Structure formats: structure tokens, C-alpha cells
Amino acid sequence: QVQLVESGGGLVQPGGSLRLSCAASGSIFSVNAMGWYRQAPGKQRELVATMANGGNTNYADSVKGRFTIARDNAKNTVYLHMNSLEPEDTAVYYCNANIRRTAYTSYNNYWGQGTQVTVSS
């Protein structure tokens, strides 16, 4: 079994910063891409940022220059540093990881339970 546990969400004022963390644990052979998605009320889940195992990154246009994704491969952990937060960033943020559980299985996508980020004065 694989678990993704997120932390670091909360309430922050516009212009503020937050750091989200997500640690993958359980039966893990290898981890490919890890990333963050978000879902605002009444909207579809959207990509925020992803990072491949080799370090290549991909960001949504709306967060470029403000958010930075990082990962610690030794700890199977991915981070999202969020600066200059705007009310439009308010959403539930979900961690995602592409994980292979054994040498004989394929990669599958796993999701965290989500953490709320609210940007409001």
C-alpha cells in the first residue's frame, strides 16, 4: 500500500507565502514524477506544478514566477513553495505521485487527501 501525506496548508493574507509538503510512504520501489494539483470550489482540478525524477519541471502559467516545486528523492517527498499568494490561489491542493511498487509492476498514479489553502485578508 502507498500513502501520500500532505501538510502545510492554511490561511494566509494576499502577498504572503506558504510551503506545502507531501511525503510518499509504504511499499515503494521507485518514484517517477511528483507534483501538485489544485481544485477551487466549482472548478475542475488543475495542474499547478510537476517535477520529473530527473528534475525537469512544469508549471501552470498562473503560478510561474511565484511558486517553486522541489523534491527530496531520498525521502520521496515533494514540496511546493508558494510566494506572492493571491486570492485566486485559494483551493484544495493535492499531491500526486507516479509510483512503481515493485520491480515487476507498472507505474501508477497516487493522490494525497488534499490540504486547504485559503488566501484572504
PDB file of N, CA, C and O in Angstrom, residues 4 6 9 20-22 32-40 43-52 57-60 62-63 67 69 78-80 82 88-98 108-117:
ATOM      1  N   LEU A   4       0.207   9.005   0.417  1.00  0.00           N
ATOM      2  CA  LEU A   4       0.767  10.341   0.239  1.00  0.00           C
ATOM      3  C   LEU A   4       0.150  11.222   1.319  1.00  0.00           C
ATOM      4  O   LEU A   4      -1.066  11.358   1.384  1.00  0.00           O
ATOM      5  N   GLU A   6       0.017  14.966   2.950  1.00  0.00           N
ATOM      6  CA  GLU A   6       0.338  16.369   2.728  1.00  0.00           C
ATOM      7  C   GLU A   6       0.281  17.149   4.028  1.00  0.00           C
ATOM      8  O   GLU A   6      -0.434  16.788   4.960  1.00  0.00           O
ATOM      9  N   GLY A   9      -0.830  23.426   4.573  1.00  0.00           N
ATOM     10  CA  GLY A   9      -1.868  24.356   4.135  1.00  0.00           C
ATOM     11  C   GLY A   9      -2.296  25.282   5.264  1.00  0.00           C
ATOM     12  O   GLY A   9      -1.839  25.158   6.402  1.00  0.00           O
ATOM     13  N   LEU A  20       4.023  23.852   1.096  1.00  0.00           N
ATOM     14  CA  LEU A  20       3.346  22.566   1.216  1.00  0.00           C
ATOM     15  C   LEU A  20       4.381  21.444   1.111  1.00  0.00           C
ATOM     16  O   LEU A  20       5.366  21.562   0.378  1.00  0.00           O
ATOM     17  N   SER A  21       4.119  20.376   1.851  1.00  0.00           N
ATOM     18  CA  SER A  21       4.970  19.189   1.792  1.00  0.00           C
ATOM     19  C   SER A  21       4.103  17.974   1.547  1.00  0.00           C
ATOM     20  O   SER A  21       2.949  17.917   1.980  1.00  0.00           O
ATOM     21  N   CYS A  22       4.683  16.988   0.885  1.00  0.00           N
ATOM     22  CA  CYS A  22       3.974  15.727   0.632  1.00  0.00           C
ATOM     23  C   CYS A  22       4.997  14.606   0.666  1.00  0.00           C
ATOM     24  O   CYS A  22       5.944  14.604  -0.120  1.00  0.00           O
ATOM     25  N   ASN A  32       8.498   8.119 -10.032  1.00  0.00           N
ATOM     26  CA  ASN A  32       8.790   8.895 -11.232  1.00  0.00           C
ATOM     27  C   ASN A  32       8.396  10.352 -10.952  1.00  0.00           C
ATOM     28  O   ASN A  32       8.949  10.990 -10.078  1.00  0.00           O
ATOM     29  N   ALA A  33       7.447  10.872 -11.656  1.00  0.00           N
ATOM     30  CA  ALA A  33       7.064  12.275 -11.449  1.00  0.00           C
ATOM     31  C   ALA A  33       6.303  12.455 -10.146  1.00  0.00           C
ATOM     32  O   ALA A  33       5.561  11.577  -9.709  1.00  0.00           O
ATOM     33  N   MET A  34       6.496  13.622  -9.532  1.00  0.00           N
ATOM     34  CA  MET A  34       5.698  14.048  -8.373  1.00  0.00           C
ATOM     35  C   MET A  34       5.217  15.460  -8.656  1.00  0.00           C
ATOM     36  O   MET A  34       5.888  16.227  -9.366  1.00  0.00           O
ATOM     37  N   GLY A  35       4.077  15.799  -8.094  1.00  0.00           N
ATOM     38  CA  GLY A  35       3.586  17.136  -8.383  1.00  0.00           C
ATOM     39  C   GLY A  35       2.411  17.546  -7.543  1.00  0.00           C
ATOM     40  O   GLY A  35       2.003  16.832  -6.615  1.00  0.00           O
ATOM     41  N   TRP A  36       1.894  18.718  -7.878  1.00  0.00           N
ATOM     42  CA  TRP A  36       0.780  19.322  -7.155  1.00  0.00           C
ATOM     43  C   TRP A  36      -0.310  19.746  -8.127  1.00  0.00           C
ATOM     44  O   TRP A  36      -0.022  20.292  -9.205  1.00  0.00           O
ATOM     45  N   TYR A  37      -1.528  19.494  -7.715  1.00  0.00           N
ATOM     46  CA  TYR A  37      -2.717  19.937  -8.434  1.00  0.00           C
ATOM     47  C   TYR A  37      -3.590  20.682  -7.437  1.00  0.00           C
ATOM     48  O   TYR A  37      -3.400  20.561  -6.222  1.00  0.00           O
ATOM     49  N   ARG A  38      -4.549  21.440  -7.945  1.00  0.00           N
ATOM     50  CA  ARG A  38      -5.459  22.139  -7.038  1.00  0.00           C
ATOM     51  C   ARG A  38      -6.862  22.179  -7.618  1.00  0.00           C
ATOM     52  O   ARG A  38      -7.042  22.090  -8.825  1.00  0.00           O
ATOM     53  N   GLN A  39      -7.823  22.301  -6.710  1.00  0.00           N
ATOM     54  CA  GLN A  39      -9.218  22.373  -7.121  1.00  0.00           C
ATOM     55  C   GLN A  39      -9.928  23.425  -6.291  1.00  0.00           C
ATOM     56  O   GLN A  39     -10.024  23.288  -5.061  1.00  0.00           O
ATOM     57  N   ALA A  40     -10.396  24.454  -6.972  1.00  0.00           N
ATOM     58  CA  ALA A  40     -11.164  25.509  -6.316  1.00  0.00           C
ATOM     59  C   ALA A  40     -12.648  25.146  -6.361  1.00  0.00           C
ATOM     60  O   ALA A  40     -13.070  24.356  -7.221  1.00  0.00           O
ATOM     61  N   LYS A  43     -14.799  24.397  -9.635  1.00  0.00           N
ATOM     62  CA  LYS A  43     -13.884  24.291 -10.775  1.00  0.00           C
ATOM     63  C   LYS A  43     -13.286  22.898 -10.843  1.00  0.00           C
ATOM     64  O   LYS A  43     -13.293  22.143  -9.871  1.00  0.00           O
ATOM     65  N   GLN A  44     -12.729  22.576 -12.009  1.00  0.00           N
ATOM     66  CA  GLN A  44     -12.064  21.294 -12.184  1.00  0.00           C
ATOM     67  C   GLN A  44     -10.669  21.327 -11.559  1.00  0.00           C
ATOM     68  O   GLN A  44     -10.068  22.399 -11.407  1.00  0.00           O
ATOM     69  N   ARG A  45     -10.195  20.137 -11.208  1.00  0.00           N
ATOM     70  CA  ARG A  45      -8.830  20.036 -10.703  1.00  0.00           C
ATOM     71  C   ARG A  45      -7.861  20.424 -11.812  1.00  0.00           C
ATOM     72  O   ARG A  45      -8.020  20.012 -12.968  1.00  0.00           O
ATOM     73  N   GLU A  46      -6.845  21.202 -11.474  1.00  0.00           N
ATOM     74  CA  GLU A  46      -5.879  21.669 -12.464  1.00  0.00           C
ATOM     75  C   GLU A  46      -4.450  21.453 -11.984  1.00  0.00           C
ATOM     76  O   GLU A  46      -4.178  21.447 -10.774  1.00  0.00           O
ATOM     77  N   LEU A  47      -3.574  21.320 -12.938  1.00  0.00           N
ATOM     78  CA  LEU A  47      -2.156  21.152 -12.634  1.00  0.00           C
ATOM     79  C   LEU A  47      -1.601  22.457 -12.089  1.00  0.00           C
ATOM     80  O   LEU A  47      -1.898  23.545 -12.604  1.00  0.00           O
ATOM     81  N   VAL A  48      -0.777  22.355 -11.061  1.00  0.00           N
ATOM     82  CA  VAL A  48      -0.050  23.503 -10.529  1.00  0.00           C
ATOM     83  C   VAL A  48       1.421  23.405 -10.934  1.00  0.00           C
ATOM     84  O   VAL A  48       1.970  24.302 -11.561  1.00  0.00           O
ATOM     85  N   ALA A  49       2.051  22.293 -10.571  1.00  0.00           N
ATOM     86  CA  ALA A  49       3.465  22.097 -10.900  1.00  0.00           C
ATOM     87  C   ALA A  49       3.808  20.629 -10.765  1.00  0.00           C
ATOM     88  O   ALA A  49       3.271  19.937  -9.895  1.00  0.00           O
ATOM     89  N   THR A  50       4.706  20.172 -11.630  1.00  0.00           N
ATOM     90  CA  THR A  50       5.208  18.806 -11.528  1.00  0.00           C
ATOM     91  C   THR A  50       6.719  18.809 -11.701  1.00  0.00           C
ATOM     92  O   THR A  50       7.292  19.727 -12.300  1.00  0.00           O
ATOM     93  N   MET A  51       7.339  17.764 -11.165  1.00  0.00           N
ATOM     94  CA  MET A  51       8.776  17.599 -11.315  1.00  0.00           C
ATOM     95  C   MET A  51       9.072  16.133 -11.598  1.00  0.00           C
ATOM     96  O   MET A  51       8.667  15.249 -10.838  1.00  0.00           O
ATOM     97  N   ALA A  52       9.780  15.879 -12.690  1.00  0.00           N
ATOM     98  CA  ALA A  52      10.183  14.519 -13.025  1.00  0.00           C
ATOM     99  C   ALA A  52      11.329  14.072 -12.122  1.00  0.00           C
ATOM    100  O   ALA A  52      11.963  14.885 -11.450  1.00  0.00           O
ATOM    101  N   THR A  57      10.899  20.362 -14.700  1.00  0.00           N
ATOM    102  CA  THR A  57       9.704  20.909 -14.052  1.00  0.00           C
ATOM    103  C   THR A  57       8.709  21.433 -15.092  1.00  0.00           C
ATOM    104  O   THR A  57       9.068  21.768 -16.215  1.00  0.00           O
ATOM    105  N   ASN A  58       7.457  21.492 -14.646  1.00  0.00           N
ATOM    106  CA  ASN A  58       6.387  22.030 -15.471  1.00  0.00           C
ATOM    107  C   ASN A  58       5.470  22.825 -14.552  1.00  0.00           C
ATOM    108  O   ASN A  58       5.063  22.313 -13.497  1.00  0.00           O
ATOM    109  N   TYR A  59       5.151  24.049 -14.926  1.00  0.00           N
ATOM    110  CA  TYR A  59       4.310  24.917 -14.097  1.00  0.00           C
ATOM    111  C   TYR A  59       3.109  25.417 -14.891  1.00  0.00           C
ATOM    112  O   TYR A  59       3.202  25.687 -16.091  1.00  0.00           O
ATOM    113  N   ALA A  60       2.005  25.610 -14.178  1.00  0.00           N
ATOM    114  CA  ALA A  60       0.874  26.320 -14.777  1.00  0.00           C
ATOM    115  C   ALA A  60       1.287  27.772 -14.992  1.00  0.00           C
ATOM    116  O   ALA A  60       2.042  28.339 -14.192  1.00  0.00           O
ATOM    117  N   SER A  62      -0.293  30.384 -14.523  1.00  0.00           N
ATOM    118  CA  SER A  62      -0.789  31.271 -13.476  1.00  0.00           C
ATOM    119  C   SER A  62       0.115  31.325 -12.244  1.00  0.00           C
ATOM    120  O   SER A  62      -0.013  32.232 -11.422  1.00  0.00           O
ATOM    121  N   VAL A  63       1.038  30.359 -12.107  1.00  0.00           N
ATOM    122  CA  VAL A  63       1.895  30.333 -10.916  1.00  0.00           C
ATOM    123  C   VAL A  63       3.364  30.541 -11.245  1.00  0.00           C
ATOM    124  O   VAL A  63       4.193  30.631 -10.334  1.00  0.00           O
ATOM    125  N   PHE A  67       5.531  30.318  -7.656  1.00  0.00           N
ATOM    126  CA  PHE A  67       5.612  29.014  -6.994  1.00  0.00           C
ATOM    127  C   PHE A  67       6.864  28.285  -7.462  1.00  0.00           C
ATOM    128  O   PHE A  67       7.263  28.395  -8.628  1.00  0.00           O
ATOM    129  N   ILE A  69       8.559  24.290  -7.216  1.00  0.00           N
ATOM    130  CA  ILE A  69       8.449  22.901  -6.793  1.00  0.00           C
ATOM    131  C   ILE A  69       9.845  22.348  -6.549  1.00  0.00           C
ATOM    132  O   ILE A  69      10.796  22.697  -7.262  1.00  0.00           O
ATOM    133  N   VAL A  78       7.913  15.725  -1.873  1.00  0.00           N
ATOM    134  CA  VAL A  78       7.842  16.853  -2.803  1.00  0.00           C
ATOM    135  C   VAL A  78       7.321  18.068  -2.041  1.00  0.00           C
ATOM    136  O   VAL A  78       6.498  17.937  -1.134  1.00  0.00           O
ATOM    137  N   TYR A  79       7.829  19.225  -2.415  1.00  0.00           N
ATOM    138  CA  TYR A  79       7.462  20.473  -1.754  1.00  0.00           C
ATOM    139  C   TYR A  79       6.910  21.457  -2.784  1.00  0.00           C
ATOM    140  O   TYR A  79       7.241  21.393  -3.964  1.00  0.00           O
ATOM    141  N   LEU A  80       6.107  22.378  -2.298  1.00  0.00           N
ATOM    142  CA  LEU A  80       5.638  23.474  -3.144  1.00  0.00           C
ATOM    143  C   LEU A  80       5.807  24.762  -2.346  1.00  0.00           C
ATOM    144  O   LEU A  80       5.119  24.962  -1.343  1.00  0.00           O
ATOM    145  N   MET A  82       5.194  28.524  -2.155  1.00  0.00           N
ATOM    146  CA  MET A  82       4.248  29.448  -2.769  1.00  0.00           C
ATOM    147  C   MET A  82       4.477  30.855  -2.219  1.00  0.00           C
ATOM    148  O   MET A  82       4.368  31.073  -1.010  1.00  0.00           O
ATOM    149  N   GLU A  88      -6.957  34.222  -5.777  1.00  0.00           N
ATOM    150  CA  GLU A  88      -7.268  33.231  -6.812  1.00  0.00           C
ATOM    151  C   GLU A  88      -6.531  31.902  -6.593  1.00  0.00           C
ATOM    152  O   GLU A  88      -6.841  30.917  -7.256  1.00  0.00           O
ATOM    153  N   ASP A  89      -5.558  31.894  -5.709  1.00  0.00           N
ATOM    154  CA  ASP A  89      -4.842  30.655  -5.400  1.00  0.00           C
ATOM    155  C   ASP A  89      -5.589  29.808  -4.366  1.00  0.00           C
ATOM    156  O   ASP A  89      -5.168  28.686  -4.069  1.00  0.00           O
ATOM    157  N   THR A  90      -6.658  30.326  -3.829  1.00  0.00           N
ATOM    158  CA  THR A  90      -7.438  29.586  -2.845  1.00  0.00           C
ATOM    159  C   THR A  90      -8.010  28.318  -3.468  1.00  0.00           C
ATOM    160  O   THR A  90      -8.675  28.360  -4.502  1.00  0.00           O
ATOM    161  N   ALA A  91      -7.706  27.192  -2.848  1.00  0.00           N
ATOM    162  CA  ALA A  91      -8.134  25.897  -3.384  1.00  0.00           C
ATOM    163  C   ALA A  91      -7.693  24.799  -2.424  1.00  0.00           C
ATOM    164  O   ALA A  91      -6.922  25.047  -1.491  1.00  0.00           O
ATOM    165  N   VAL A  92      -8.175  23.595  -2.694  1.00  0.00           N
ATOM    166  CA  VAL A  92      -7.602  22.404  -2.056  1.00  0.00           C
ATOM    167  C   VAL A  92      -6.462  21.931  -2.946  1.00  0.00           C
ATOM    168  O   VAL A  92      -6.650  21.737  -4.151  1.00  0.00           O
ATOM    169  N   TYR A  93      -5.305  21.778  -2.351  1.00  0.00           N
ATOM    170  CA  TYR A  93      -4.112  21.360  -3.087  1.00  0.00           C
ATOM    171  C   TYR A  93      -3.862  19.873  -2.858  1.00  0.00           C
ATOM    172  O   TYR A  93      -3.817  19.420  -1.709  1.00  0.00           O
ATOM    173  N   TYR A  94      -3.688  19.147  -3.956  1.00  0.00           N
ATOM    174  CA  TYR A  94      -3.499  17.703  -3.901  1.00  0.00           C
ATOM    175  C   TYR A  94      -2.107  17.335  -4.403  1.00  0.00           C
ATOM    176  O   TYR A  94      -1.657  17.822  -5.447  1.00  0.00           O
ATOM    177  N   CYS A  95      -1.483  16.446  -3.670  1.00  0.00           N
ATOM    178  CA  CYS A  95      -0.205  15.888  -4.088  1.00  0.00           C
ATOM    179  C   CYS A  95      -0.459  14.689  -5.008  1.00  0.00           C
ATOM    180  O   CYS A  95      -1.418  13.927  -4.797  1.00  0.00           O
ATOM    181  N   ASN A  96       0.385  14.532  -5.991  1.00  0.00           N
ATOM    182  CA  ASN A  96       0.284  13.409  -6.926  1.00  0.00           C
ATOM    183  C   ASN A  96       1.658  12.809  -7.136  1.00  0.00           C
ATOM    184  O   ASN A  96       2.651  13.540  -7.218  1.00  0.00           O
ATOM    185  N   ALA A  97       1.715  11.495  -7.216  1.00  0.00           N
ATOM    186  CA  ALA A  97       2.997  10.834  -7.466  1.00  0.00           C
ATOM    187  C   ALA A  97       2.780   9.618  -8.350  1.00  0.00           C
ATOM    188  O   ALA A  97       1.789   8.888  -8.199  1.00  0.00           O
ATOM    189  N   ASN A  98       3.718   9.408  -9.240  1.00  0.00           N
ATOM    190  CA  ASN A  98       3.712   8.263 -10.154  1.00  0.00           C
ATOM    191  C   ASN A  98       4.688   7.243  -9.589  1.00  0.00           C
ATOM    192  O   ASN A  98       5.899   7.463  -9.614  1.00  0.00           O
ATOM    193  N   ASN A 108       1.883   3.599 -11.335  1.00  0.00           N
ATOM    194  CA  ASN A 108       0.501   4.026 -11.146  1.00  0.00           C
ATOM    195  C   ASN A 108       0.479   5.378 -10.457  1.00  0.00           C
ATOM    196  O   ASN A 108       1.409   5.742  -9.732  1.00  0.00           O
ATOM    197  N   ASN A 109      -0.610   6.106 -10.676  1.00  0.00           N
ATOM    198  CA  ASN A 109      -0.773   7.411 -10.049  1.00  0.00           C
ATOM    199  C   ASN A 109      -1.424   7.286  -8.679  1.00  0.00           C
ATOM    200  O   ASN A 109      -2.402   6.546  -8.512  1.00  0.00           O
ATOM    201  N   TYR A 110      -0.885   8.017  -7.721  1.00  0.00           N
ATOM    202  CA  TYR A 110      -1.442   8.056  -6.375  1.00  0.00           C
ATOM    203  C   TYR A 110      -1.690   9.512  -5.993  1.00  0.00           C
ATOM    204  O   TYR A 110      -0.961  10.418  -6.417  1.00  0.00           O
ATOM    205  N   TRP A 111      -2.721   9.704  -5.156  1.00  0.00           N
ATOM    206  CA  TRP A 111      -3.121  11.035  -4.738  1.00  0.00           C
ATOM    207  C   TRP A 111      -3.131  11.152  -3.214  1.00  0.00           C
ATOM    208  O   TRP A 111      -3.457  10.207  -2.503  1.00  0.00           O
ATOM    209  N   GLY A 112      -2.786  12.338  -2.735  1.00  0.00           N
ATOM    210  CA  GLY A 112      -2.956  12.638  -1.325  1.00  0.00           C
ATOM    211  C   GLY A 112      -4.387  13.022  -1.032  1.00  0.00           C
ATOM    212  O   GLY A 112      -5.228  13.120  -1.928  1.00  0.00           O
ATOM    213  N   GLN A 113      -4.659  13.280   0.251  1.00  0.00           N
ATOM    214  CA  GLN A 113      -6.020  13.571   0.672  1.00  0.00           C
ATOM    215  C   GLN A 113      -6.395  15.035   0.448  1.00  0.00           C
ATOM    216  O   GLN A 113      -7.573  15.388   0.505  1.00  0.00           O
ATOM    217  N   GLY A 114      -5.419  15.871   0.175  1.00  0.00           N
ATOM    218  CA  GLY A 114      -5.670  17.286  -0.075  1.00  0.00           C
ATOM    219  C   GLY A 114      -5.450  18.139   1.154  1.00  0.00           C
ATOM    220  O   GLY A 114      -5.692  17.706   2.287  1.00  0.00           O
ATOM    221  N   THR A 115      -4.981  19.360   0.925  1.00  0.00           N
ATOM    222  CA  THR A 115      -4.797  20.315   2.014  1.00  0.00           C
ATOM    223  C   THR A 115      -5.331  21.677   1.558  1.00  0.00           C
ATOM    224  O   THR A 115      -5.078  22.114   0.435  1.00  0.00           O
ATOM    225  N   GLN A 116      -6.084  22.323   2.417  1.00  0.00           N
ATOM    226  CA  GLN A 116      -6.741  23.571   2.055  1.00  0.00           C
ATOM    227  C   GLN A 116      -5.770  24.735   2.154  1.00  0.00           C
ATOM    228  O   GLN A 116      -5.077  24.907   3.166  1.00  0.00           O
ATOM    229  N   VAL A 117      -5.751  25.549   1.112  1.00  0.00           N
ATOM    230  CA  VAL A 117      -5.016  26.815   1.119  1.00  0.00           C
ATOM    231  C   VAL A 117      -6.032  27.922   0.885  1.00  0.00           C
ATOM    232  O   VAL A 117      -6.748  27.909  -0.120  1.00  0.00           O
TER     233      VAL A 117
END
